[in-house]
Coordinates of C-alpha atoms in Angstrom, one line a residue:
M1 CA 91.3 101.7 89.7
T2 CA 88.3 100.2 91.4
S3 CA 87.6 101.7 94.8
L4 CA 86.7 99.6 97.9
T5 CA 84.7 100.8 100.9
L6 CA 83.8 98.8 104.0
S7 CA 80.4 99.5 105.5
T8 CA 78.3 98.4 108.4
S9 CA 75.1 99.4 106.5
T10 CA 72.4 97.1 105.3
A11 CA 71.6 96.3 101.7
A12 CA 68.5 98.6 102.1
Q13 CA 70.7 101.5 103.1
V14 CA 73.1 101.6 100.2
D15 CA 72.3 102.9 96.7
A16 CA 74.0 100.5 94.2
D17 CA 73.5 99.0 90.8
A18 CA 73.8 95.4 92.1
V19 CA 74.1 93.4 95.3
V20 CA 76.2 90.2 95.4
V21 CA 75.2 87.3 97.6
G22 CA 76.6 83.8 98.0
V23 CA 74.8 80.6 97.5
V24 CA 75.9 77.0 98.4
K25 CA 75.0 73.6 97.0
D26 CA 72.1 72.1 98.9
G27 CA 71.2 68.7 97.4
S28 CA 70.6 69.3 93.7
G29 CA 69.9 73.1 94.1
P30 CA 71.1 76.3 95.6
A31 CA 70.7 77.6 99.2
L32 CA 71.5 81.0 100.5
A33 CA 74.8 81.1 102.4
S34 CA 73.9 81.5 106.1
G35 CA 75.0 84.2 108.5
V36 CA 74.9 87.2 106.2
P37 CA 72.2 89.7 107.3
A38 CA 72.3 91.7 104.1
A39 CA 71.8 88.6 102.0
T40 CA 68.8 87.8 104.2
E41 CA 67.4 91.2 103.3
V42 CA 67.6 90.3 99.7
D43 CA 65.9 87.0 100.3
A44 CA 63.1 88.8 102.1
A45 CA 62.5 90.9 99.0
F46 CA 61.8 87.6 97.2
G47 CA 59.4 86.6 99.9
G48 CA 62.0 84.1 101.3
R49 CA 62.1 82.3 97.9
L50 CA 65.4 83.6 96.4
A51 CA 66.9 80.1 96.4
A52 CA 63.8 78.8 94.6
A53 CA 63.9 81.6 92.0
L54 CA 67.6 80.8 91.4
A55 CA 66.8 77.1 91.0
T56 CA 64.1 77.9 88.5
V57 CA 66.6 79.5 86.2
G58 CA 69.1 76.7 86.6
A59 CA 71.4 77.7 89.4
K60 CA 73.0 75.0 91.5
G61 CA 75.4 76.8 93.8
G62 CA 78.6 75.4 92.2
E63 CA 81.8 77.3 92.8
D64 CA 82.0 80.5 90.7
E65 CA 78.6 80.0 89.1
I66 CA 77.0 83.4 88.4
T67 CA 73.2 83.9 88.2
K68 CA 71.6 87.3 87.9
L69 CA 68.0 88.2 88.8
P70 CA 66.0 91.5 89.1
V71 CA 65.2 92.4 92.7
P72 CA 61.5 93.0 93.4
E73 CA 60.7 96.5 94.6
V74 CA 59.4 96.2 98.1
P75 CA 59.1 98.7 101.0
D76 CA 62.4 98.9 103.0
G77 CA 64.0 96.4 100.6
P78 CA 67.4 96.5 98.9
R79 CA 68.0 99.6 96.8
A80 CA 69.9 97.7 94.2
P81 CA 67.8 96.6 91.2
L82 CA 69.9 93.5 90.5
V83 CA 71.0 90.5 92.6
V84 CA 74.1 88.6 91.5
A85 CA 74.2 85.2 93.1
V86 CA 77.7 83.6 93.1
G87 CA 78.2 79.9 93.9
L88 CA 80.4 78.9 96.8
G89 CA 80.2 75.2 96.4
A90 CA 79.5 72.9 99.4
A91 CA 78.7 74.7 102.7
P92 CA 81.5 74.3 105.3
E93 CA 81.1 72.1 108.3
A94 CA 79.3 73.6 111.3
G95 CA 81.7 76.0 113.1
D96 CA 84.0 76.3 110.1
G97 CA 84.2 79.3 107.8
F98 CA 84.6 79.2 104.0
D99 CA 88.1 78.6 102.7
P100 CA 89.6 82.0 101.9
E101 CA 90.4 80.9 98.3
T102 CA 86.8 79.9 97.8
L103 CA 85.7 83.4 98.8
R104 CA 88.5 85.0 96.8
R105 CA 87.4 83.3 93.6
A106 CA 83.7 83.8 94.2
A107 CA 84.2 87.6 94.7
G108 CA 86.4 87.7 91.6
A109 CA 83.9 85.9 89.5
A110 CA 81.1 88.3 90.7
A111 CA 83.3 91.4 90.0
R112 CA 84.0 90.2 86.5
A113 CA 80.4 89.5 85.9
L114 CA 79.7 93.2 86.8
S115 CA 82.0 94.6 84.2
G116 CA 80.6 97.9 82.9
T117 CA 78.8 98.5 86.2
E118 CA 79.3 101.6 88.4
H119 CA 78.7 100.3 91.9
A120 CA 78.0 97.0 93.6
V121 CA 77.4 95.9 97.1
F122 CA 79.1 92.6 98.2
A123 CA 77.2 90.7 100.9
L124 CA 79.3 87.5 101.1
P125 CA 80.1 85.5 104.2
V126 CA 82.8 87.3 106.2
D127 CA 83.5 85.6 109.5
D128 CA 86.8 87.2 110.4
E129 CA 89.6 89.4 109.0
G130 CA 90.9 86.6 106.8
G131 CA 87.5 86.2 105.2
L132 CA 87.1 89.9 104.7
A133 CA 90.6 90.1 103.1
A134 CA 89.8 87.3 100.8
V135 CA 86.6 88.9 99.6
A136 CA 88.2 92.2 99.2
E137 CA 91.2 90.8 97.3
G138 CA 89.1 88.7 95.0
A139 CA 86.7 91.5 94.2
L140 CA 89.4 93.9 93.4
L141 CA 91.5 91.4 91.4
G142 CA 88.4 90.4 89.5
A143 CA 87.6 94.0 88.6
Y144 CA 90.5 94.3 86.2
A145 CA 90.7 95.2 82.5
F146 CA 93.6 96.2 80.3
T147 CA 92.3 98.8 77.9
A148 CA 95.4 101.0 77.3
F149 CA 95.6 100.1 73.7
R150 CA 91.9 100.0 72.9
G151 CA 90.6 102.5 70.3
A152 CA 88.6 105.4 71.8
R153 CA 86.1 105.3 69.0
E154 CA 85.3 101.6 69.5
A155 CA 85.0 102.0 73.3
D156 CA 82.6 105.0 72.9
A157 CA 80.4 103.0 70.5
A158 CA 79.9 100.1 72.8
P159 CA 77.6 100.5 75.8
D160 CA 79.5 97.8 77.6
S161 CA 83.1 98.6 76.8
G162 CA 84.6 96.1 79.3
A163 CA 85.4 98.8 81.8
P164 CA 85.9 97.2 85.2
L165 CA 83.4 97.6 88.1
A166 CA 84.1 101.1 89.4
R167 CA 83.1 100.9 93.1
I168 CA 82.7 98.1 95.6
T169 CA 81.0 98.4 99.0
L170 CA 81.8 95.4 101.2
L171 CA 79.2 94.9 103.9
D172 CA 80.5 93.7 107.3
A173 CA 79.0 94.2 110.7
A174 CA 82.5 94.6 112.1
A175 CA 83.7 96.9 109.4
E176 CA 84.8 99.6 111.7
E177 CA 87.3 97.5 113.6
G178 CA 90.9 98.4 113.1
G179 CA 92.0 95.0 111.9
R180 CA 89.2 94.9 109.3
Q181 CA 90.2 98.4 108.0
A182 CA 93.9 97.3 107.8
A183 CA 93.0 94.1 105.9
A184 CA 91.0 96.1 103.4
R185 CA 93.8 98.6 102.9
R186 CA 96.3 95.8 102.4
A187 CA 93.9 94.2 99.9
G188 CA 93.7 97.5 98.0
V189 CA 97.5 97.9 97.8
L190 CA 97.9 94.3 96.8
A191 CA 95.3 94.5 94.0
D192 CA 96.9 97.7 92.7
E193 CA 100.3 96.1 92.5
V194 CA 99.0 92.9 91.0
A195 CA 97.4 95.2 88.4
R196 CA 100.7 97.0 87.9
A197 CA 102.3 93.6 87.1
R198 CA 99.4 92.6 84.8
D199 CA 99.6 95.8 82.9
L200 CA 103.3 95.4 82.3
V201 CA 102.9 91.9 81.1
N202 CA 100.0 92.8 78.8
T203 CA 101.8 95.8 77.3
P204 CA 102.9 95.1 73.7
P205 CA 106.7 94.6 73.3
N206 CA 107.0 97.5 70.9
S207 CA 105.9 99.7 73.8
L208 CA 108.0 98.0 76.5
A209 CA 111.6 97.7 75.6
P210 CA 114.1 97.3 78.4
A211 CA 114.7 101.0 78.6
D212 CA 110.9 101.6 78.8
F213 CA 110.6 99.2 81.7
A214 CA 113.5 100.8 83.5
A215 CA 111.9 104.2 83.1
A216 CA 108.6 102.9 84.6
V217 CA 110.6 101.8 87.6
Q218 CA 112.2 105.2 88.0
T219 CA 108.8 106.9 87.8
A220 CA 107.4 104.6 90.5
A221 CA 110.5 105.0 92.6
E222 CA 110.0 108.8 92.7
E223 CA 106.3 108.4 93.6
H224 CA 106.8 105.9 96.4
G225 CA 110.1 106.8 98.0
L226 CA 112.1 104.0 96.5
K227 CA 115.7 104.0 95.5
A228 CA 116.3 103.0 91.8
E229 CA 119.5 102.4 89.9
V230 CA 119.7 101.6 86.3
L231 CA 122.8 100.1 84.5
D232 CA 122.7 100.8 80.8
E233 CA 124.5 98.8 78.2
Q234 CA 127.8 100.7 78.8
A235 CA 127.6 100.2 82.5
L236 CA 126.9 96.5 81.9
A237 CA 129.9 96.2 79.6
D238 CA 132.1 98.0 82.1
G239 CA 130.9 95.7 84.9
G240 CA 131.3 92.5 83.0
Y241 CA 127.7 91.4 82.9
G242 CA 128.3 88.9 80.0
G243 CA 125.0 87.0 80.5
I244 CA 122.7 90.0 80.2
L245 CA 124.7 91.6 77.4
G246 CA 124.9 88.2 75.6
V247 CA 121.2 87.8 75.5
G248 CA 120.5 91.4 74.6
R249 CA 123.1 92.0 71.9
G250 CA 120.9 90.7 69.0
S251 CA 118.3 93.4 69.6
A252 CA 118.1 97.0 68.5
T253 CA 116.9 97.9 72.0
P254 CA 119.8 97.3 74.5
P255 CA 119.5 95.6 77.9
R256 CA 119.3 97.0 81.4
L257 CA 119.9 95.8 84.9
V258 CA 117.7 97.7 87.4
R259 CA 118.0 97.7 91.2
V260 CA 115.0 99.0 93.1
S261 CA 114.8 99.0 96.8
H262 CA 112.6 99.7 99.8
T263 CA 114.4 100.3 103.1
H264 CA 113.0 100.7 106.6
E265 CA 114.8 102.1 109.6
A266 CA 113.3 99.4 111.8
A267 CA 114.2 96.5 109.5
T268 CA 116.2 93.6 110.9
A269 CA 116.1 91.5 107.7
T270 CA 116.8 91.9 104.0
L271 CA 115.0 90.0 101.3
A272 CA 116.5 90.1 97.8
L273 CA 114.2 89.4 94.8
V274 CA 115.5 88.8 91.3
G275 CA 113.2 88.8 88.2
K276 CA 113.6 87.6 84.7
G277 CA 112.7 90.5 82.4
I278 CA 112.9 89.4 78.8
T279 CA 110.6 92.0 77.3
Y280 CA 110.2 89.9 74.1
D281 CA 111.6 86.4 73.5
S282 CA 111.9 85.2 69.9
G283 CA 114.3 82.5 71.0
G284 CA 117.2 84.3 69.3
I285 CA 119.1 82.3 66.7
S286 CA 117.5 79.2 68.2
L287 CA 114.2 80.6 66.9
K288 CA 110.9 79.5 68.5
P289 CA 108.6 77.6 66.2
V290 CA 105.4 79.1 64.7
G291 CA 102.7 79.4 67.3
A292 CA 105.2 79.9 70.2
N293 CA 106.0 83.6 69.6
E294 CA 102.6 85.3 70.0
T295 CA 102.6 85.5 73.8
M296 CA 106.3 86.0 74.4
K297 CA 105.7 89.6 75.6
C298 CA 105.0 87.7 78.9
D299 CA 108.6 86.6 79.3
M300 CA 109.2 89.6 81.7
S301 CA 106.5 88.4 84.2
G302 CA 109.1 87.6 86.8
A303 CA 110.6 91.1 86.7
A304 CA 107.1 92.6 86.8
A305 CA 106.2 90.6 89.9
V306 CA 109.4 91.6 91.6
F307 CA 108.9 95.3 90.8
A308 CA 105.3 95.3 92.0
T309 CA 106.3 93.6 95.2
V310 CA 108.9 96.2 96.1
V311 CA 106.4 98.9 95.5
A312 CA 103.8 97.1 97.6
A313 CA 106.3 96.8 100.5
A314 CA 106.9 100.5 100.4
R315 CA 103.3 101.4 100.2
L316 CA 102.5 99.2 103.2
D317 CA 105.6 100.6 105.0
L318 CA 106.8 97.1 105.9
P319 CA 109.7 97.0 108.4
V320 CA 111.9 95.0 106.2
N321 CA 114.5 95.8 103.5
V322 CA 113.4 94.5 100.1
T323 CA 115.7 94.8 97.1
G324 CA 114.5 94.0 93.6
W325 CA 116.8 93.2 90.7
L326 CA 115.3 93.3 87.2
A327 CA 117.3 91.6 84.5
L328 CA 115.9 93.3 81.4
A329 CA 116.7 92.3 77.8
E330 CA 115.1 91.5 74.4
N331 CA 116.1 88.2 72.8
M332 CA 116.2 88.7 69.1
P333 CA 118.0 87.1 66.1
S334 CA 120.3 89.3 64.1
G335 CA 123.8 89.5 62.7
S336 CA 125.0 90.6 66.1
A337 CA 123.1 88.0 68.2
T338 CA 124.7 85.4 70.4
R339 CA 125.1 82.1 68.5
P340 CA 124.8 78.5 69.6
G341 CA 128.3 77.6 70.4
D342 CA 129.4 81.0 71.7
V343 CA 130.9 81.2 75.2
L344 CA 129.9 84.0 77.5
R345 CA 131.9 85.2 80.5
M346 CA 129.4 85.9 83.3
Y347 CA 129.5 88.6 86.0
S348 CA 130.6 85.9 88.4
G349 CA 133.7 85.2 86.2
K350 CA 132.3 81.7 85.2
T351 CA 132.1 80.9 81.5
V352 CA 129.0 79.5 79.9
E353 CA 128.7 77.7 76.6
V354 CA 125.5 78.7 74.9
R355 CA 124.0 75.6 73.3
N356 CA 120.5 77.0 72.9
T357 CA 119.9 80.8 72.7
D358 CA 116.2 80.1 73.7
A359 CA 117.5 79.2 77.2
E360 CA 118.3 82.8 77.7
G361 CA 116.4 83.6 81.0
R362 CA 118.9 81.6 83.1
L363 CA 121.7 83.7 81.6
V364 CA 120.3 87.1 82.6
L365 CA 119.3 85.7 86.0
A366 CA 122.7 84.3 86.7
D367 CA 124.3 87.7 86.4
A368 CA 121.6 89.3 88.6
L369 CA 121.8 86.6 91.2
T370 CA 125.5 87.1 91.5
R371 CA 125.1 90.8 91.9
A372 CA 122.3 90.5 94.4
M373 CA 124.4 88.2 96.6
E374 CA 127.1 90.8 96.9
E375 CA 124.9 92.7 99.3
S376 CA 124.5 89.6 101.6
P377 CA 120.7 89.4 101.9
D378 CA 119.2 87.1 104.5
A379 CA 117.2 85.3 101.8
L380 CA 117.1 85.3 98.0
V381 CA 114.2 84.5 95.7
D382 CA 114.3 84.6 91.9
V383 CA 111.1 84.5 89.8
A384 CA 110.9 83.6 86.1
T385 CA 108.9 82.3 83.3
L386 CA 111.8 80.0 82.8
T387 CA 110.9 76.7 81.2
G388 CA 108.2 75.1 79.2
A389 CA 109.1 71.9 81.0
M390 CA 107.6 73.2 84.2
T391 CA 104.2 73.6 82.4
I392 CA 104.5 70.0 81.3
A393 CA 105.1 68.9 84.9
L394 CA 102.6 71.2 86.7
G395 CA 100.2 72.5 84.1
D396 CA 99.1 76.1 83.5
R397 CA 98.0 77.2 87.0
T398 CA 100.8 76.0 89.3
F399 CA 104.3 77.3 89.6
G400 CA 107.3 75.3 90.7
V401 CA 109.4 76.1 93.8
L402 CA 112.9 74.8 93.8
G403 CA 116.0 75.3 96.0
D404 CA 118.6 73.1 97.7
D405 CA 117.7 74.5 101.2
E406 CA 114.5 72.4 101.5
D407 CA 113.4 74.2 104.6
F408 CA 113.4 77.5 102.9
R409 CA 111.9 76.0 99.7
D410 CA 109.0 74.6 101.8
L411 CA 108.5 77.9 103.6
V412 CA 108.1 79.6 100.2
H413 CA 105.7 76.9 99.1
E414 CA 103.6 77.3 102.3
T415 CA 103.7 81.0 101.8
A416 CA 102.2 80.7 98.4
R417 CA 99.5 78.4 99.7
R418 CA 98.6 81.0 102.4
A419 CA 98.5 83.7 99.7
G420 CA 96.1 81.7 97.6
E421 CA 98.6 80.9 94.8
Q422 CA 99.1 77.3 93.6
S423 CA 102.7 76.1 93.8
W424 CA 104.5 72.8 94.3
P425 CA 108.0 72.0 95.7
M426 CA 110.3 70.3 93.1
P427 CA 113.6 68.4 93.6
M428 CA 117.0 69.4 92.3
P429 CA 118.7 66.0 91.4
R430 CA 122.5 66.7 91.2
E431 CA 123.0 64.0 88.6
L432 CA 121.3 66.3 86.0
L433 CA 124.4 68.5 86.1
E434 CA 126.2 65.9 84.1
G435 CA 124.2 66.9 81.0
M436 CA 125.5 70.5 81.4
K437 CA 129.2 69.7 81.3
S438 CA 131.0 71.6 78.5
P439 CA 134.3 70.8 76.8
V440 CA 135.0 74.4 76.3
A441 CA 133.5 76.3 79.2
D442 CA 132.7 75.9 82.9
I443 CA 129.1 74.9 82.2
A444 CA 126.6 74.8 79.3
N445 CA 123.3 76.6 79.5
V446 CA 121.2 73.5 78.8
G447 CA 121.4 69.8 79.5
G448 CA 119.5 66.8 78.4
R449 CA 115.9 66.9 77.2
R450 CA 114.4 65.4 80.3
G451 CA 113.8 67.3 83.5
G452 CA 114.3 70.7 81.9
G453 CA 112.8 72.7 84.7
L454 CA 115.0 71.0 87.2
T455 CA 118.1 71.4 85.1
A456 CA 117.4 75.2 84.8
A457 CA 117.3 75.5 88.6
L458 CA 120.5 73.5 88.9
F459 CA 122.2 76.0 86.4
L460 CA 121.1 78.9 88.5
K461 CA 122.3 77.3 91.7
E462 CA 125.8 77.4 90.2
F463 CA 125.6 81.2 90.6
V464 CA 124.3 81.2 94.2
P465 CA 126.9 80.8 97.0
A466 CA 126.6 77.7 99.1
G467 CA 124.6 78.2 102.3
T468 CA 122.3 80.8 100.8
R469 CA 118.6 80.7 101.7
W470 CA 117.5 80.7 98.1
A471 CA 114.4 79.7 96.2
H472 CA 113.6 79.7 92.5
L473 CA 110.0 80.2 91.3
D474 CA 109.3 79.0 87.8
I475 CA 106.0 80.7 86.9
A476 CA 105.9 79.7 83.2
G477 CA 102.5 78.1 83.6
P478 CA 100.4 80.6 85.6
A479 CA 102.0 83.9 84.5
F480 CA 100.0 84.3 81.3
H481 CA 96.5 82.9 80.9
E482 CA 95.4 82.2 77.4
G483 CA 92.0 80.7 78.1
S484 CA 88.8 82.2 79.3
P485 CA 88.8 84.2 82.6
Y486 CA 87.9 82.4 85.7
G487 CA 87.5 83.5 89.4
Y488 CA 89.7 86.6 89.8
T489 CA 92.0 85.5 87.0
P490 CA 91.8 87.5 83.7
K491 CA 92.8 86.5 80.2
G492 CA 96.4 87.6 79.6
G493 CA 98.9 88.6 82.3
T494 CA 97.9 87.4 85.8
G495 CA 100.4 89.0 88.1
S496 CA 101.5 85.6 89.3
A497 CA 103.8 85.4 92.4
V498 CA 103.1 89.0 93.6
R499 CA 100.9 87.8 96.4
T500 CA 103.4 85.1 97.4
L501 CA 106.4 87.5 97.4
L502 CA 104.5 90.2 99.3
L503 CA 103.5 87.7 102.0
L504 CA 107.1 86.5 102.1
A505 CA 108.2 90.1 102.7
E506 CA 105.7 90.4 105.5
R507 CA 106.9 87.2 107.1
A508 CA 110.5 88.5 106.8
A509 CA 109.4 91.7 108.6
A510 CA 107.9 89.5 111.3
G511 CA 111.2 87.6 111.8
E512 CA 109.9 84.4 110.3
L513 CA 112.8 83.9 108.0
A514 CA 115.4 83.8 110.7

């Protein structure tokens, strides 16, 4: 993993391969972001004409724009031979600092641009602990690469094998203050756990069956002092988990339900998190069309986010109880697979007519939600790549937040905003339940064609007791990024919702969920 160090040193005192500075838009060209002594040192090496040099090669200072220039060798100048100028967009109003997400994305873009580099110094505007945390998070999140399945021979042959930036030194005059050190440590833990989620999402499905995922949880639990319990297919059958078993019965790799928990002696609140963990989703008998299968290893992104959050809570020793429920199954077509028209008896005792086997995530979540509520948590959040309809509504970068407790729904949405993740609160119109009426069971697993993301949430609500502080996050859009990397977001698994869930756990620890 990329290491992060805070330092009160100047750019001239640190040996590094590159120094990162921020530039803003100034008219039609770039200007150096003010208030950063280390960046001023770099500018001095250019005779005070760094902005002019950047403009000469076409830089404008737009957000996430990257421009690289060699640093002139001058007495007492920066030791790094390369300056990486990253755009911050428009300068903030006098007295205001940069928006944390602007800093986060800029730092991430710079870290990505330095892939294959050993050590870089970051001299970006850091006005307070929030700004420092944003730069640290962005740089560490941007310095990510998934190389577990790359051939060693190919990597050895390429001078730039895509290895992430190895070391980051973040310059800050107040770096030795306790709050700054704590912010940097949190950023390191957060980035590690987002990377854990990304790695799981990026792992090919032939290497991450439900049992493999469960084993990874048990390994992490031993390392970080968590409690883990795994229900295998026999235990699921004995317990009556008809939803999880129904989804998984078409696969040669049987399902699992995993409970992983962090407990703290000073905790006064318990937060339950439930994650959809379909390690591969073919659609089952209702097979997905050509072109829709290739990325379906990402259908366990919700479970990955929940798992990573529980580990992060333990590593940060948060004074809150956080319990994660991972509903793990592989959805495959076979002679033993659940058929459209079958009726499943869920863990709650309710029966569900399966009209579409590709609406499987809500089936495994329903069982896990019922089980999670048996422990009477103070709040319940489920996370899932649940519906393509949510991507139609909100696009590829924003997840939906739903729940019939609007105060709690809005608190989760606001938490996501503070964490730097794009979300939007969505309604749950009760009239859509009409489309899920079944002539043979208590409810059907799909309704009409319109409002599919909302219908899915209404189905889940049927398995959540009235009065529960519950929210549903549909992360189908942002969980897996198929386009070119941007900011701190890589191609592939993104670790969506980890930052939101961790901040929510911290707010629970602070008594903000009461």
